Each structure stands twice: as structure tokens, then as C-alpha cells.
JSON list of C-alpha atoms in Angstrom, two decimals:
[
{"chain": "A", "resi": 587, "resn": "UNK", "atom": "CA", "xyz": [16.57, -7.10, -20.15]},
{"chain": "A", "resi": 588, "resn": "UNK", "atom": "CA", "xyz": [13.32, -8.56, -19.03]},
{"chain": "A", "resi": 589, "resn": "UNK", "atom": "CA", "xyz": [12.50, -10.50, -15.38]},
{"chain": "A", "resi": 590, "resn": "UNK", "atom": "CA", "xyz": [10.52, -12.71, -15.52]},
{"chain": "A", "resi": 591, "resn": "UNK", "atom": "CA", "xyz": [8.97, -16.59, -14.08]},
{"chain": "A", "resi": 592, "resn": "UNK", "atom": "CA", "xyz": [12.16, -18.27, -15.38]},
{"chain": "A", "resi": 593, "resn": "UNK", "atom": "CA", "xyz": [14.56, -14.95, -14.76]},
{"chain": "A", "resi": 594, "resn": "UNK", "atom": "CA", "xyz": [16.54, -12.89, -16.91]},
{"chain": "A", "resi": 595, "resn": "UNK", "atom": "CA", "xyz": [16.07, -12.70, -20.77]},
{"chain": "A", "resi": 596, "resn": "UNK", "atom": "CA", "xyz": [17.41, -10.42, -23.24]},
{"chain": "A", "resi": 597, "resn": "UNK", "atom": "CA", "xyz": [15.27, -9.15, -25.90]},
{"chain": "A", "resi": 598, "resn": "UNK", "atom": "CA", "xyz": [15.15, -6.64, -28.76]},
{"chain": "A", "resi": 599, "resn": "UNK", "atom": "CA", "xyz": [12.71, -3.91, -28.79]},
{"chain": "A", "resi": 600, "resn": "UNK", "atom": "CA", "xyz": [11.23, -1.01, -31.50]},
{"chain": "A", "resi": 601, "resn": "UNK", "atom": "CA", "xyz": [9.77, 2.21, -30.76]},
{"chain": "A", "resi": 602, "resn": "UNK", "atom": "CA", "xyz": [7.18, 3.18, -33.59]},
{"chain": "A", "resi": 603, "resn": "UNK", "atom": "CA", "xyz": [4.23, 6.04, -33.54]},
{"chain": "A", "resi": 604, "resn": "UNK", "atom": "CA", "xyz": [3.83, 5.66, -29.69]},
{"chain": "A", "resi": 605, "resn": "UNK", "atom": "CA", "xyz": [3.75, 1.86, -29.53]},
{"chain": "A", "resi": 606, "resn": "UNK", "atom": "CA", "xyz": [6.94, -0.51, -28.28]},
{"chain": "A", "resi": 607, "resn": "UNK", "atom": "CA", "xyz": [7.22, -3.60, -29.90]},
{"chain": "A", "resi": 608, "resn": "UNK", "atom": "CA", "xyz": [9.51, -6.10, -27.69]},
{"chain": "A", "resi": 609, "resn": "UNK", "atom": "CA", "xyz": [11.03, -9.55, -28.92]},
{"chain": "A", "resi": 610, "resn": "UNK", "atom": "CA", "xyz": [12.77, -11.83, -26.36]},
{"chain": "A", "resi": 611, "resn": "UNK", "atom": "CA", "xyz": [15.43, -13.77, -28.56]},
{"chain": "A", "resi": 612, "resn": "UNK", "atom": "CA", "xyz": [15.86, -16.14, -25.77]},
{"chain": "A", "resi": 613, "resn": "UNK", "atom": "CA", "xyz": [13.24, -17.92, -27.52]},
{"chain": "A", "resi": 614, "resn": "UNK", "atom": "CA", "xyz": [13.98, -18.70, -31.17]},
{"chain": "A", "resi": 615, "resn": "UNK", "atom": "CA", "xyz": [10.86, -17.44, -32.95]},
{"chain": "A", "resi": 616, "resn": "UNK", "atom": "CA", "xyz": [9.97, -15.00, -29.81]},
{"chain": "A", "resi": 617, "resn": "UNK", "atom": "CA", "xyz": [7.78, -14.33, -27.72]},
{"chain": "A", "resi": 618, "resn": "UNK", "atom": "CA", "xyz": [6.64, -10.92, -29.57]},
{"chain": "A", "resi": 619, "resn": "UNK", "atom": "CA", "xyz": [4.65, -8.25, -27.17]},
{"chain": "A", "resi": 620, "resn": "UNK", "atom": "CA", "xyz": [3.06, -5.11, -28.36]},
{"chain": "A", "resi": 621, "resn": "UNK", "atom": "CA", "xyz": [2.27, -2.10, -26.02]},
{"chain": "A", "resi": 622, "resn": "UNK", "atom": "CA", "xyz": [1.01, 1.03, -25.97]},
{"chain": "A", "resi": 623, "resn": "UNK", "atom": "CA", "xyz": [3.17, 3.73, -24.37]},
{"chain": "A", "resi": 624, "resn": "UNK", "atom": "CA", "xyz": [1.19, 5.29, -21.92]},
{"chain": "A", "resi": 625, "resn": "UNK", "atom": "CA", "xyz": [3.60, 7.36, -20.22]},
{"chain": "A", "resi": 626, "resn": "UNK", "atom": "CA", "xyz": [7.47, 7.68, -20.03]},
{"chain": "A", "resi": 627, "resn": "UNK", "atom": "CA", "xyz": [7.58, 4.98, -17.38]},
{"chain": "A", "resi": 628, "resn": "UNK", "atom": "CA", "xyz": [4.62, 3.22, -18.03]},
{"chain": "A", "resi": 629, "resn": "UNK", "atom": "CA", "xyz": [3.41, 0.86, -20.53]},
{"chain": "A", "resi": 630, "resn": "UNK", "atom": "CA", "xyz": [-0.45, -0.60, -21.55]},
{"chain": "A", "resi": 631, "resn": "UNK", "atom": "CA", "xyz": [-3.05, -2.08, -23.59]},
{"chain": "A", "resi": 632, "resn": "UNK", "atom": "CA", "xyz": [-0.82, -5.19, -24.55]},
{"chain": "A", "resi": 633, "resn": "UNK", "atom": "CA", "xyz": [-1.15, -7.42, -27.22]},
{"chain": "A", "resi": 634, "resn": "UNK", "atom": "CA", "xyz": [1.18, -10.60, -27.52]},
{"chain": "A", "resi": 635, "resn": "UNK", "atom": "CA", "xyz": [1.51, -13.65, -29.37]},
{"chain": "A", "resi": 636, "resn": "UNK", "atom": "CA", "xyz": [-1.48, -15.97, -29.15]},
{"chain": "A", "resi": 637, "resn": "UNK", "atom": "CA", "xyz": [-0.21, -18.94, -27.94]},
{"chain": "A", "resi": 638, "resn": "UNK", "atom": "CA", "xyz": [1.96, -17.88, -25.24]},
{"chain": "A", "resi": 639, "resn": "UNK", "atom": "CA", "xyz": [1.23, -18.79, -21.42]},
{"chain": "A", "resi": 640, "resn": "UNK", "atom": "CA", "xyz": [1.41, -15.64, -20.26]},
{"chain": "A", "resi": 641, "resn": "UNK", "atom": "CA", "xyz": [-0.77, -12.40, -19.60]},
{"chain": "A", "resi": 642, "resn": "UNK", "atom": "CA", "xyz": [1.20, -9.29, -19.12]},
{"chain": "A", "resi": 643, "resn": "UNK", "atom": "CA", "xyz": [-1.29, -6.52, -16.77]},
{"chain": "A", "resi": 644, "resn": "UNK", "atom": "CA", "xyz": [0.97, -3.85, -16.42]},
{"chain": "A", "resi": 645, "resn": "UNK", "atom": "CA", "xyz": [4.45, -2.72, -16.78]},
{"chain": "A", "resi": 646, "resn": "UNK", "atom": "CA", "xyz": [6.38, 0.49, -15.30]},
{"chain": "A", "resi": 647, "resn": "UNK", "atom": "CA", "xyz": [10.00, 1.28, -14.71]},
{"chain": "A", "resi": 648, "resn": "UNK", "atom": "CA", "xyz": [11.16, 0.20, -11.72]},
{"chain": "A", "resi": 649, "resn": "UNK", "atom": "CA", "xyz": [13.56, 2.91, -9.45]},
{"chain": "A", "resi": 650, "resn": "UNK", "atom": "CA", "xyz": [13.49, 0.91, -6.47]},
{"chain": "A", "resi": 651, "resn": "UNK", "atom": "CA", "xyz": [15.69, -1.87, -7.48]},
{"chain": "A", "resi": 652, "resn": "UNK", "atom": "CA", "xyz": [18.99, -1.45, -4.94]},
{"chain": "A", "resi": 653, "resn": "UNK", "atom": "CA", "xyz": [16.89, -3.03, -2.02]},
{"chain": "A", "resi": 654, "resn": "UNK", "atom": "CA", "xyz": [19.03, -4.90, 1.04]},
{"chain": "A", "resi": 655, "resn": "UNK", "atom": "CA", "xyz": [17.03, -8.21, 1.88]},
{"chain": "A", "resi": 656, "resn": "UNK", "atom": "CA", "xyz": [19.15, -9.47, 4.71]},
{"chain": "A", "resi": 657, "resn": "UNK", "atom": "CA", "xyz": [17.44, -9.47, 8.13]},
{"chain": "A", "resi": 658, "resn": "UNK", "atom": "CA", "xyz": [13.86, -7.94, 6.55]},
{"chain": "A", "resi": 659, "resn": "UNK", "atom": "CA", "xyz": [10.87, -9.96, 7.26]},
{"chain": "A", "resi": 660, "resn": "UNK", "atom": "CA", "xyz": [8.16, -9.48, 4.18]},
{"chain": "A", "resi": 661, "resn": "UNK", "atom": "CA", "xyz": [4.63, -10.26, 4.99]},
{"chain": "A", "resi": 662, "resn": "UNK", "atom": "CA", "xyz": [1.37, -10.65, 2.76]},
{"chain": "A", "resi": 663, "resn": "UNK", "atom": "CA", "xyz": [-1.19, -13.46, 1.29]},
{"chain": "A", "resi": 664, "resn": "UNK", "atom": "CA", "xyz": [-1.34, -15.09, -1.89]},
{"chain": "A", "resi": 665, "resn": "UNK", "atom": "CA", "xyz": [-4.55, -16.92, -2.48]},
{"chain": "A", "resi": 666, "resn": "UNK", "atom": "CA", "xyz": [-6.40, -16.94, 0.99]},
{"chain": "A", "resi": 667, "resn": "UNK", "atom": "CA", "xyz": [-3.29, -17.56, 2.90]},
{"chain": "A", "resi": 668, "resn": "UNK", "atom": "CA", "xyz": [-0.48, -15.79, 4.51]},
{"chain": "A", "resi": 669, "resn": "UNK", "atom": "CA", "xyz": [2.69, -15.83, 3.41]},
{"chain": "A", "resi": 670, "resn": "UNK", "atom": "CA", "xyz": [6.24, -14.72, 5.09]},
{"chain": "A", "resi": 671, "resn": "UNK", "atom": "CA", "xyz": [9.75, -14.09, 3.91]},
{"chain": "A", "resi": 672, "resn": "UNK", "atom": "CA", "xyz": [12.54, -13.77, 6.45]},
{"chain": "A", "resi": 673, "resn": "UNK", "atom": "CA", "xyz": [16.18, -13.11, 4.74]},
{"chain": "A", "resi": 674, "resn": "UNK", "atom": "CA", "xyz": [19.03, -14.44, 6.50]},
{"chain": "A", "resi": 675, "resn": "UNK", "atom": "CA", "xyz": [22.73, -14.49, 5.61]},
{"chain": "A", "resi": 676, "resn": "UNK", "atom": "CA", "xyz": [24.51, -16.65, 2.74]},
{"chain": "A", "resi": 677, "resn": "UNK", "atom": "CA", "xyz": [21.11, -16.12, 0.29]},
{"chain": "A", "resi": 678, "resn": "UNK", "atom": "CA", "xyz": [18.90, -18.06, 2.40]},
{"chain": "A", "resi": 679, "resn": "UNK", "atom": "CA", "xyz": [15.29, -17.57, 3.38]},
{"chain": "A", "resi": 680, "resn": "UNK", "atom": "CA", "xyz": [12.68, -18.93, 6.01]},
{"chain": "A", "resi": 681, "resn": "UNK", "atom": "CA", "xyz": [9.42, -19.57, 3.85]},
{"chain": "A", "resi": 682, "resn": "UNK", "atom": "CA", "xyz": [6.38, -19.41, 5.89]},
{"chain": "A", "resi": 683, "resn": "UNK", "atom": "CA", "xyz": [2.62, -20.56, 4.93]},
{"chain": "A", "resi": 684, "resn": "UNK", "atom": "CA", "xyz": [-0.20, -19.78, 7.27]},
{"chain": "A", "resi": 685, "resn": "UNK", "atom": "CA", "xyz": [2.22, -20.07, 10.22]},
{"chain": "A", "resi": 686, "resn": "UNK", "atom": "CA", "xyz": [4.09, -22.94, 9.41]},
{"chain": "A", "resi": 687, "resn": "UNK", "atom": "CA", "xyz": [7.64, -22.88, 8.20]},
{"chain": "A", "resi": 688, "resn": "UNK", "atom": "CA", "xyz": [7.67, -23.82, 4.78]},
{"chain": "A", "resi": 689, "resn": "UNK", "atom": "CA", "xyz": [10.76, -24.16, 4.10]},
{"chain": "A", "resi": 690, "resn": "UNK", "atom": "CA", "xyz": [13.72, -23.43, 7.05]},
{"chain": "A", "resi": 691, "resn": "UNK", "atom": "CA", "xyz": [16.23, -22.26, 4.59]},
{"chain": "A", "resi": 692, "resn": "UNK", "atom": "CA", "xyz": [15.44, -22.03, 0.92]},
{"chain": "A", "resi": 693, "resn": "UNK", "atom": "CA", "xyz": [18.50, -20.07, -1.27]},
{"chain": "A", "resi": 694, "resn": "UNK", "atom": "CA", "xyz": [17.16, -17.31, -3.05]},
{"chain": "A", "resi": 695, "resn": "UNK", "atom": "CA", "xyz": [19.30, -14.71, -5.69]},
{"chain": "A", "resi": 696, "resn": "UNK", "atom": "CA", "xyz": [18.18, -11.42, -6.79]},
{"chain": "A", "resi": 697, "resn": "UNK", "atom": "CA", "xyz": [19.20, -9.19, -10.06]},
{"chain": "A", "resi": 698, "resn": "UNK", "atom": "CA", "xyz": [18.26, -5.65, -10.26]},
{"chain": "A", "resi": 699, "resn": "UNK", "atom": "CA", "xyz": [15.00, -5.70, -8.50]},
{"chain": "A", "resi": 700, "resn": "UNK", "atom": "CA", "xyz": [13.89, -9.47, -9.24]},
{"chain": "A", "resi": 701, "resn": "UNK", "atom": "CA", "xyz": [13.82, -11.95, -6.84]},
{"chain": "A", "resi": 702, "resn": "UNK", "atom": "CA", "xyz": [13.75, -15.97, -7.12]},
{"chain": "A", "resi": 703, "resn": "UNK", "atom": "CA", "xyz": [13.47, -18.23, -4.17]},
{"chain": "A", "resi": 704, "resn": "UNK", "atom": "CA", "xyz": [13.85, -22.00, -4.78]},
{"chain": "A", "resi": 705, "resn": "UNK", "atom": "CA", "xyz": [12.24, -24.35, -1.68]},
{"chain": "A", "resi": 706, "resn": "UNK", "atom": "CA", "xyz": [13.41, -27.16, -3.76]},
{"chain": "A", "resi": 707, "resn": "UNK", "atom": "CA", "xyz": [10.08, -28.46, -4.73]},
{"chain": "A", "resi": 708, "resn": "UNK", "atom": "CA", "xyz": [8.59, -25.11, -6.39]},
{"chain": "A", "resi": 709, "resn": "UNK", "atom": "CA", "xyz": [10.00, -21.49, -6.15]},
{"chain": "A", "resi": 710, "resn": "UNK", "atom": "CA", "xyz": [8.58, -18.41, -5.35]},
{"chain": "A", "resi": 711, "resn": "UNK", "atom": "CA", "xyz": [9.28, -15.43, -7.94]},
{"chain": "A", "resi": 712, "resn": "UNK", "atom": "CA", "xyz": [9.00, -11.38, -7.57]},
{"chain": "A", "resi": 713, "resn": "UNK", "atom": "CA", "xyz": [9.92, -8.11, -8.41]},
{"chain": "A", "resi": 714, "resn": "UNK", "atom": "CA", "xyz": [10.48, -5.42, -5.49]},
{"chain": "A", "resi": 715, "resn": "UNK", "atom": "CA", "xyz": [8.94, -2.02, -5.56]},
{"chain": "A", "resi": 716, "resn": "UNK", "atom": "CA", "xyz": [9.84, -0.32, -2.88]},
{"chain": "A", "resi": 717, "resn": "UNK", "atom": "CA", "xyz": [8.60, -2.34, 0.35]},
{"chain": "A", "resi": 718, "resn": "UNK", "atom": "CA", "xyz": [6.42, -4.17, -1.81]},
{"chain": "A", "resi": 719, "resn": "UNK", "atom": "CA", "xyz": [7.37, -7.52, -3.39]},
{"chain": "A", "resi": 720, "resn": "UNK", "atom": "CA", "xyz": [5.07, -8.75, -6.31]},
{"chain": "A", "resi": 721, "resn": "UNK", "atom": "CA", "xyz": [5.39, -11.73, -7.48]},
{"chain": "A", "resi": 722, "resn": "UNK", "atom": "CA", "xyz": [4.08, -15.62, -8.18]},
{"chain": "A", "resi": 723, "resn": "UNK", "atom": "CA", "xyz": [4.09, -18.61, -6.46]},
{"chain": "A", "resi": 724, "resn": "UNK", "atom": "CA", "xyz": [5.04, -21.42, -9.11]},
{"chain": "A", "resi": 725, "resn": "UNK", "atom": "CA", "xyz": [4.38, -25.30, -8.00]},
{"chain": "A", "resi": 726, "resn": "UNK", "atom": "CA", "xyz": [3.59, -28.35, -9.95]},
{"chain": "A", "resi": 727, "resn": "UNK", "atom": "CA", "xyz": [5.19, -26.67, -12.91]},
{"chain": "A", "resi": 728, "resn": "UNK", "atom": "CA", "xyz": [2.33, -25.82, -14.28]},
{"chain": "A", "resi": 729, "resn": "UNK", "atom": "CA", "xyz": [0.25, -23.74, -11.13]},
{"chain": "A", "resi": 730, "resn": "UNK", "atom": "CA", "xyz": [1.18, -19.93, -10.80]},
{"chain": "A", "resi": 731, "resn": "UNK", "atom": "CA", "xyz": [-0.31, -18.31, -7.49]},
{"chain": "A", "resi": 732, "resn": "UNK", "atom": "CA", "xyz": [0.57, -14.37, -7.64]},
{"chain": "A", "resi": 733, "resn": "UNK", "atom": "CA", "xyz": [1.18, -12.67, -3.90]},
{"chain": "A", "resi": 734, "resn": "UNK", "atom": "CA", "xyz": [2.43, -9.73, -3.14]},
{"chain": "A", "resi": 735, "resn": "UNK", "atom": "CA", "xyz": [4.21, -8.48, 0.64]},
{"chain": "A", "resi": 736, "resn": "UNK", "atom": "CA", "xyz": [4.80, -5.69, 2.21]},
{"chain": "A", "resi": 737, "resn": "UNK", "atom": "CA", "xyz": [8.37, -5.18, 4.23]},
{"chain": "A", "resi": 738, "resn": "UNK", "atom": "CA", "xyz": [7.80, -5.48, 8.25]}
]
């Protein structure tokens, strides 16, 4: 399975002479991406379908999926301003921007390591690594910020 801005999607995928060859049949005719395996947890030098809207960087298996979020604070910037997460109980989260609440209680779920926060207006998507989350800030429908925190 893949995580991604819009969550989970299943895919099919080829290993050839050192290259992986993934296609997501959520869509009907793909998305197809390429890659180079660089490593046996890490992927590069990608090459996907020319009129998709996305750019993969980088890709790497993922151990640290089994995090707890409830009662961690998460702290970082995304584009010149700071950004806080504070998980409470029943999948809710305090969104901060530069010091003001966002959003008192947005609902959030996770799935294996990916995390989706929805303030009602625009959500906030991520993967954690460890105490890291990485992810994008999606608003307008059509604006992707990326941030990334660090657990407090």
C-alpha cells in the first residue's frame, strides 16, 4: 500500500534488473512510477508519468510506524511559520499557527505511520519517522505547503 495526500491506495508493483516499477490501480490508467533501487530500504532517481501533480524526492521503508500520538505535542515550521500539534483523546488535535490556535479540536486518523488531520477547511497530511512528522499542508485544494515537526 502507498500513503499518500488523499491516504491509502493499493497498487501493483514489478521488480526488474534493479529498478521497481509501481502502478496505483486506484486510478484507472495509473499513476505509473519508476525507481531505481538504491538500497534494500531505499528507493531513487524517479521517473513518473508526465502529467501527474506530483514529485516524489525520496522514499525509504519506514520502521517507526507503531507511534502513540495521544498527549504528544509536535513542534516545527512549514513555510516561515511555526506550526504545533497537540493530540488529545477521541482523535482530536489542537492546530496551532504562529501562536494562535488554529483549529481547537480538529479529528485526525492515522494508518501505519500516516497521519491526516482535517480542520474542516483544509487538512494537514504526514508520515511519522520516529519523532519526526513529515508531511504537507493542503488548503485551497490546490496549495500544498510541506512541514515537518519534531515530538516535544
Amino acid at each position: 500500500d502507498w500513503f499518500h495526500g488523499s491516504g491509502q491506495t493499493g497498487g501493483k508493483y514489478k521488480v526488474e534488473n534493479n529498478k521497481i516499477t509501481i502502478t496505483f490501480a486506484y486510478y484507472m490508467w495509473g499513476p505509473t512510477v519508476t525507481a531505481d533501487i538504491l538500497s534494500p530500504t531505499q528507493l531513487g532517481n524517479f521517473v513518473q508519468d508526465a502529467n501527474e501533480n506530483f514529485t516524489l524526492v525520496s522514499c525509504e521503508l519506514n520502521n517507526t510506524t507503531g507511534q502513540q500520538l495521544l498527549h504528544t505535542t509536535w513542534a516545527g515550521l512549514y513555510d516561515n511559520k511555526t506550526l504545533q500539534f497537540v493530540f488529545k483523546p477521541n482523535e482530536k488535535v489542537q492546530v496551532t499557527i504562529d501562536n494562535q490556535v488554529y483549529r481547537e479540536e480538529a479529528s485526525y486518523t492515522t494508518d501505519f505511520g500516516y497521519l491526516a488531520i482535517n480542520t474542516g477547511a483544509d487538512r494537514f497530511y504526514g508520515v511519522l519517522f520516529g519523532n519526526t512528522i513529515k508531511g504537507m499542508y493542503a488548503y485551497a485544494g490546490q496549495t500544498y505547503i510541506p512541514y515537518t515537526l519534531t515530538k516535544q
